[in-house]
XYZ file of C-alpha atoms in Angstrom:
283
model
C -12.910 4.844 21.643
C -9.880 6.406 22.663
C -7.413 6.684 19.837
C -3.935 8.504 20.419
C -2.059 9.627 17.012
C 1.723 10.163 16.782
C 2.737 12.600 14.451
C -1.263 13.794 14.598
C -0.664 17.548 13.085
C 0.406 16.226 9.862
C -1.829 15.986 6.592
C -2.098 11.985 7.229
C -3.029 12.478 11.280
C -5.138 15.062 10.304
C -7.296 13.214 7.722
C -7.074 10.326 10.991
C -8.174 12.915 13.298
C -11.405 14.014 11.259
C -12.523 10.283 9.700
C -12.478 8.969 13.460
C -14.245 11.848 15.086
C -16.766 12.172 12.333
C -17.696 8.506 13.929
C -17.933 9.695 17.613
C -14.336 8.350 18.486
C -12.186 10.573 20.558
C -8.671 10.906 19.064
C -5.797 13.033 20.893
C -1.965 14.157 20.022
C 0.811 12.184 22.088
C 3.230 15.348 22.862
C 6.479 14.946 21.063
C 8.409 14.936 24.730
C 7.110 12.526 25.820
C 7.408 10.317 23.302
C 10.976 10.957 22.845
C 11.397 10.682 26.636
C 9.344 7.915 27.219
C 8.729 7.036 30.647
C 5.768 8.005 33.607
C 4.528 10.557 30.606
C 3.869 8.423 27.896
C 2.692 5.812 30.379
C 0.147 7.877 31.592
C -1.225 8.635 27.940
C -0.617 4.322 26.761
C -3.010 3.984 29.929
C -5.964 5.870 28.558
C -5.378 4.865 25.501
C -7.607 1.973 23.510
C -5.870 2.612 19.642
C -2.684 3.956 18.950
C -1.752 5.282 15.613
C 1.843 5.528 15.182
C 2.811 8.010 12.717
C 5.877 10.299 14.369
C 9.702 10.461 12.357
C 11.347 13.180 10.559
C 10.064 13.524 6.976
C 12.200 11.775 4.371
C 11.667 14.734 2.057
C 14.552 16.958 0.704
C 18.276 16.454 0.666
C 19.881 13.819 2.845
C 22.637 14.731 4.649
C 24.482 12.163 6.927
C 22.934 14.239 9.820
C 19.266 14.005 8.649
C 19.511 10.177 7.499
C 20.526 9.935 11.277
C 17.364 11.743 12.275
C 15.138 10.126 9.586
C 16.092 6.635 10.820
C 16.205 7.334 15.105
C 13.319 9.778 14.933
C 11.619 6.300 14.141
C 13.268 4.197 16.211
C 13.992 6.003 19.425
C 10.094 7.196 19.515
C 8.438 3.651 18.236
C 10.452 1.749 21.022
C 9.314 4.139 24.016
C 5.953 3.397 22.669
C 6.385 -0.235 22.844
C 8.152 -0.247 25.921
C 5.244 1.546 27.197
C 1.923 -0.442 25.852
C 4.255 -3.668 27.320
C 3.939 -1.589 30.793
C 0.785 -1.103 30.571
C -1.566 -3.275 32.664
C -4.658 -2.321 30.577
C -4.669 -4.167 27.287
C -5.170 -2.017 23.881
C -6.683 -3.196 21.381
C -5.480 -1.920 18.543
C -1.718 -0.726 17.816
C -1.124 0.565 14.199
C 2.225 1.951 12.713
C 3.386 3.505 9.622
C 5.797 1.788 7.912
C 7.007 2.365 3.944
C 6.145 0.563 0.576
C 10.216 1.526 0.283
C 10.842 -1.202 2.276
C 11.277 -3.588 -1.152
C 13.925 -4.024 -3.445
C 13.479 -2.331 -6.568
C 12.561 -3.561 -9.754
C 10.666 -6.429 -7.742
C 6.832 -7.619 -7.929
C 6.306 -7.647 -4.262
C 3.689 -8.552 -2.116
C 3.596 -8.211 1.959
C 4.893 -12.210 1.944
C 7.530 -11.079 -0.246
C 11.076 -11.475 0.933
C 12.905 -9.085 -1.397
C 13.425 -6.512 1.180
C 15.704 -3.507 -0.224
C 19.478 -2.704 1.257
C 18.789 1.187 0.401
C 18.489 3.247 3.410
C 14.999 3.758 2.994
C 14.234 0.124 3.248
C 16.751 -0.418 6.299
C 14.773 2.601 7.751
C 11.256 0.830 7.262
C 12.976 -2.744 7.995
C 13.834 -1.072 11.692
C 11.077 0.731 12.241
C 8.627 -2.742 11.985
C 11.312 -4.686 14.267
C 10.584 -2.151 16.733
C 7.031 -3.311 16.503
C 7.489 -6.545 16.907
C 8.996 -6.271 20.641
C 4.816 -5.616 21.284
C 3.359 -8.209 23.552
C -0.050 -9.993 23.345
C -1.322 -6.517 21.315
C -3.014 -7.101 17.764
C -0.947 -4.849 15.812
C -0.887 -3.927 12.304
C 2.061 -2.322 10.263
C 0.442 -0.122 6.730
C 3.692 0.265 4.341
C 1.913 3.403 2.935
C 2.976 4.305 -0.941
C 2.851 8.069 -1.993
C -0.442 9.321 -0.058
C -2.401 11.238 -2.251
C -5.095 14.366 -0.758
C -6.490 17.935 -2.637
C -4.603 19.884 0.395
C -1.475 17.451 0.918
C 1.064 14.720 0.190
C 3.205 15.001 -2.981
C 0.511 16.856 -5.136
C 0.410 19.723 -2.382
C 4.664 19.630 -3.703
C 3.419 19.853 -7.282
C 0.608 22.209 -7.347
C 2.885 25.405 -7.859
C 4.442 23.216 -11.220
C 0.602 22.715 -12.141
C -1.001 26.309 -11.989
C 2.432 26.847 -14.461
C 1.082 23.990 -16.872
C 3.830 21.709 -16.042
C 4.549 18.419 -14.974
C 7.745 16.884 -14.289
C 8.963 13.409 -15.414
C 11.629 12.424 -13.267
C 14.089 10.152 -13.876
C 13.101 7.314 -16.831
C 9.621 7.957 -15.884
C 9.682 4.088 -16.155
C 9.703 3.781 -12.572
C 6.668 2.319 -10.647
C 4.641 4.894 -8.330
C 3.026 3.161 -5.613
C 0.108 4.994 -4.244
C -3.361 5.207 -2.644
C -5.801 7.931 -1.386
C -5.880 9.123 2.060
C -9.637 8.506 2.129
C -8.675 4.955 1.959
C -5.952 4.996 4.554
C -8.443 5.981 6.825
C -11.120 4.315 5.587
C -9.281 0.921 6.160
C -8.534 2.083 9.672
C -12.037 1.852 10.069
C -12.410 -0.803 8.479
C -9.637 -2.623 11.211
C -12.140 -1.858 14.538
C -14.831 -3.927 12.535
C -12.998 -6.551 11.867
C -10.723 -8.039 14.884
C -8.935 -10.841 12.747
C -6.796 -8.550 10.448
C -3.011 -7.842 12.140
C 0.193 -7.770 10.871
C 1.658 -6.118 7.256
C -0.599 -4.578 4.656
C 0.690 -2.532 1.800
C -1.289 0.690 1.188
C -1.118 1.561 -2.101
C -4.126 0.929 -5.007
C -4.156 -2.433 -6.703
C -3.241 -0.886 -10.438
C -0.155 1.004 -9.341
C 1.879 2.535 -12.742
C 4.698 4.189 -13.754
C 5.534 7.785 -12.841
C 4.989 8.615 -16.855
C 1.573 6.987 -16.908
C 0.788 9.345 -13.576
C 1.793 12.083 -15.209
C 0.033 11.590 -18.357
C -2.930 11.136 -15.896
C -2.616 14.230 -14.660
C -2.968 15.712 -17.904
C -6.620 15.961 -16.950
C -5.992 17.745 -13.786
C -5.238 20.973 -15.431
C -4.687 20.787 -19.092
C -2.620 21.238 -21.025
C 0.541 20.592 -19.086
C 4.052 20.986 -20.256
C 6.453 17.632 -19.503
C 9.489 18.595 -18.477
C 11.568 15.692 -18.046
C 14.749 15.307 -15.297
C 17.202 12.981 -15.938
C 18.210 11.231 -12.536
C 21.895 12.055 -12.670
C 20.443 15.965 -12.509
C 17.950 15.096 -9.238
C 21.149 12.742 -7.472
C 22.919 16.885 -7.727
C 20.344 18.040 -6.301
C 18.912 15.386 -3.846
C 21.875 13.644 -3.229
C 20.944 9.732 -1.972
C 17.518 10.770 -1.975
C 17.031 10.694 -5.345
C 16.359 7.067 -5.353
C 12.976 7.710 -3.098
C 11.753 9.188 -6.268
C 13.979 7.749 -9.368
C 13.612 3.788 -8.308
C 10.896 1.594 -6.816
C 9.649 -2.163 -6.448
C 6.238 -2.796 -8.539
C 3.843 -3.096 -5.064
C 1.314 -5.131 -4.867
C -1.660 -4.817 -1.925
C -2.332 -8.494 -1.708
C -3.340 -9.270 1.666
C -5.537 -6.135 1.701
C -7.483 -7.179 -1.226
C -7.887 -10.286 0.672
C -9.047 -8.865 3.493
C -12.411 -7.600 2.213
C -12.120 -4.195 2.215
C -13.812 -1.945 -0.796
C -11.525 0.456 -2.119
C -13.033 3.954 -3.035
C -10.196 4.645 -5.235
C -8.920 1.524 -7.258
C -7.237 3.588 -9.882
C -4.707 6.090 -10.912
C -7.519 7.529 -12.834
C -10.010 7.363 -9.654
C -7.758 9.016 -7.298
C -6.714 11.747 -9.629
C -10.647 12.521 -10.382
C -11.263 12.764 -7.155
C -7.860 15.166 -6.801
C -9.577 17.313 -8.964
C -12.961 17.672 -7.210
């Protein structure tokens, strides 16, 4: 199969790019320009195309500035709807289209599950909120949207940010350390990806994240077996808003996410746990 990754050279595209090619698919980059162009380009690549992994906008890391929450939201948008516009083009049919979306999308505070309707007014959720509505314009395409939690890998994601606070035997609370802390392995983001080809009759929103999410604290504690013993140093959220600005809340305030309709689907986690995917961290 043909697969074609936006956003391919980061860690999640590159965990994509091995899992698929380790089973004899094909997988190629779709060049930024043409993506942001849209057009004869990008229709040429949606015609060889039989998957499409949508993974391209401008991180949401570090401070927001009115410029970059700009960026962060049409970096999204601009680059989903050429991509729409040109699998609608297309005569061939794909068959699969799959897009990133964010487990930010909900409210926070909130049990919710992909039915739920508590959908956030933060920027981060009117960023995810736009980014699936995009997706939607698709016609007579199955197409799935993954509202990914904190991915977790050895070389990437948010412990790759922490590592240099680790070899130092500390670990950072921030905020309350109350808040919930959504999150799932990469091996499993790609594994369900898989696990889609296989299985035709699953489309539409799955949350990726394990099914016994907990707190930030409780992840930290966790990671007290990661490289012991570690130092908490805890940061009060009124100290990471002066530093972060609006983007504190990515990290100080979150719903309590709950994969339901993945569960359902029949696909075998290989990392149910906090305590699973940190082990495997650490081998």
């Amino acid at each position: 199969m043909n697969v074609f990754v936006t956003g391919l050279h980061g860690f999640i595209g590159q965990g994509i790019k091995a899992e698929f090619e380790s089973r004899g698919h094909k997988v190629f980059p779709v060049p930024r320009e043409d993506l942001l162009l849209g057009g004869k380009g990008l229709d040429r690549i949606t015609e060889r195309a039989e998957m499409i992994v949508n993974l391209a906008g401008t991180a949401v890391t570090g401070r927001w500035t009115e410029e970059r929450m700009i960026d962060i939201l049409e970096s999204r948008r601009v680059s989903t709807r050429n991509l729409v516009d040109s699998v609608n083009r297309c005569a061939k049919r794909l068959q699969l289209f799959v897009n990133a979306s964010a487990a930010g999308i909900y409210r926070p505070d909130r049990f919710c599950d992909e039915e739920s309707s508590d959908i956030g007014n933060h920027f981060l959720a009117k960023v995810a909120h736009a980014w699936e509505e995009e997706v939607d314009k698709l016609r007579d395409v199955r197409k799935v949207v993954l509202r990914f939690g904190l991915v977790m890998a050895g070389g990437g994601g948010i412990l790759k940010k922490m590592k240099p606070w680790l070899r130092g035997r500390i670990a950072m609370v921030l905020g309350s350390g109350r808040q919930e802390l959504p999150l799932i392995h990469i091996e499993d983001v790609t594994g369900f990806m898989i696990y889609l080809l296989g299985h035709p009759e699953l489309e539409g929103v799955y949350n990726m994240v394990i099914p016994n999410c907990v707190n930030y604290r409780e992840f930290v504690r966790s990671l007290s077996g990661y490289k012991k013993p570690l130092l908490r140093l805890r940061i009060p959220a009124w100290v990471l808003e002066l530093i972060m600005g609006p983007a504190s809340t990515v990290v100080t305030r979150s719903a309590h996410v709950i994969p339901w309709r993945l569960m359902k689907s029949g696909y075998e986690y290989k990392y149910r746990t906090v305590g699973e995917v940190v082990e495997k961290l650490k081998g």
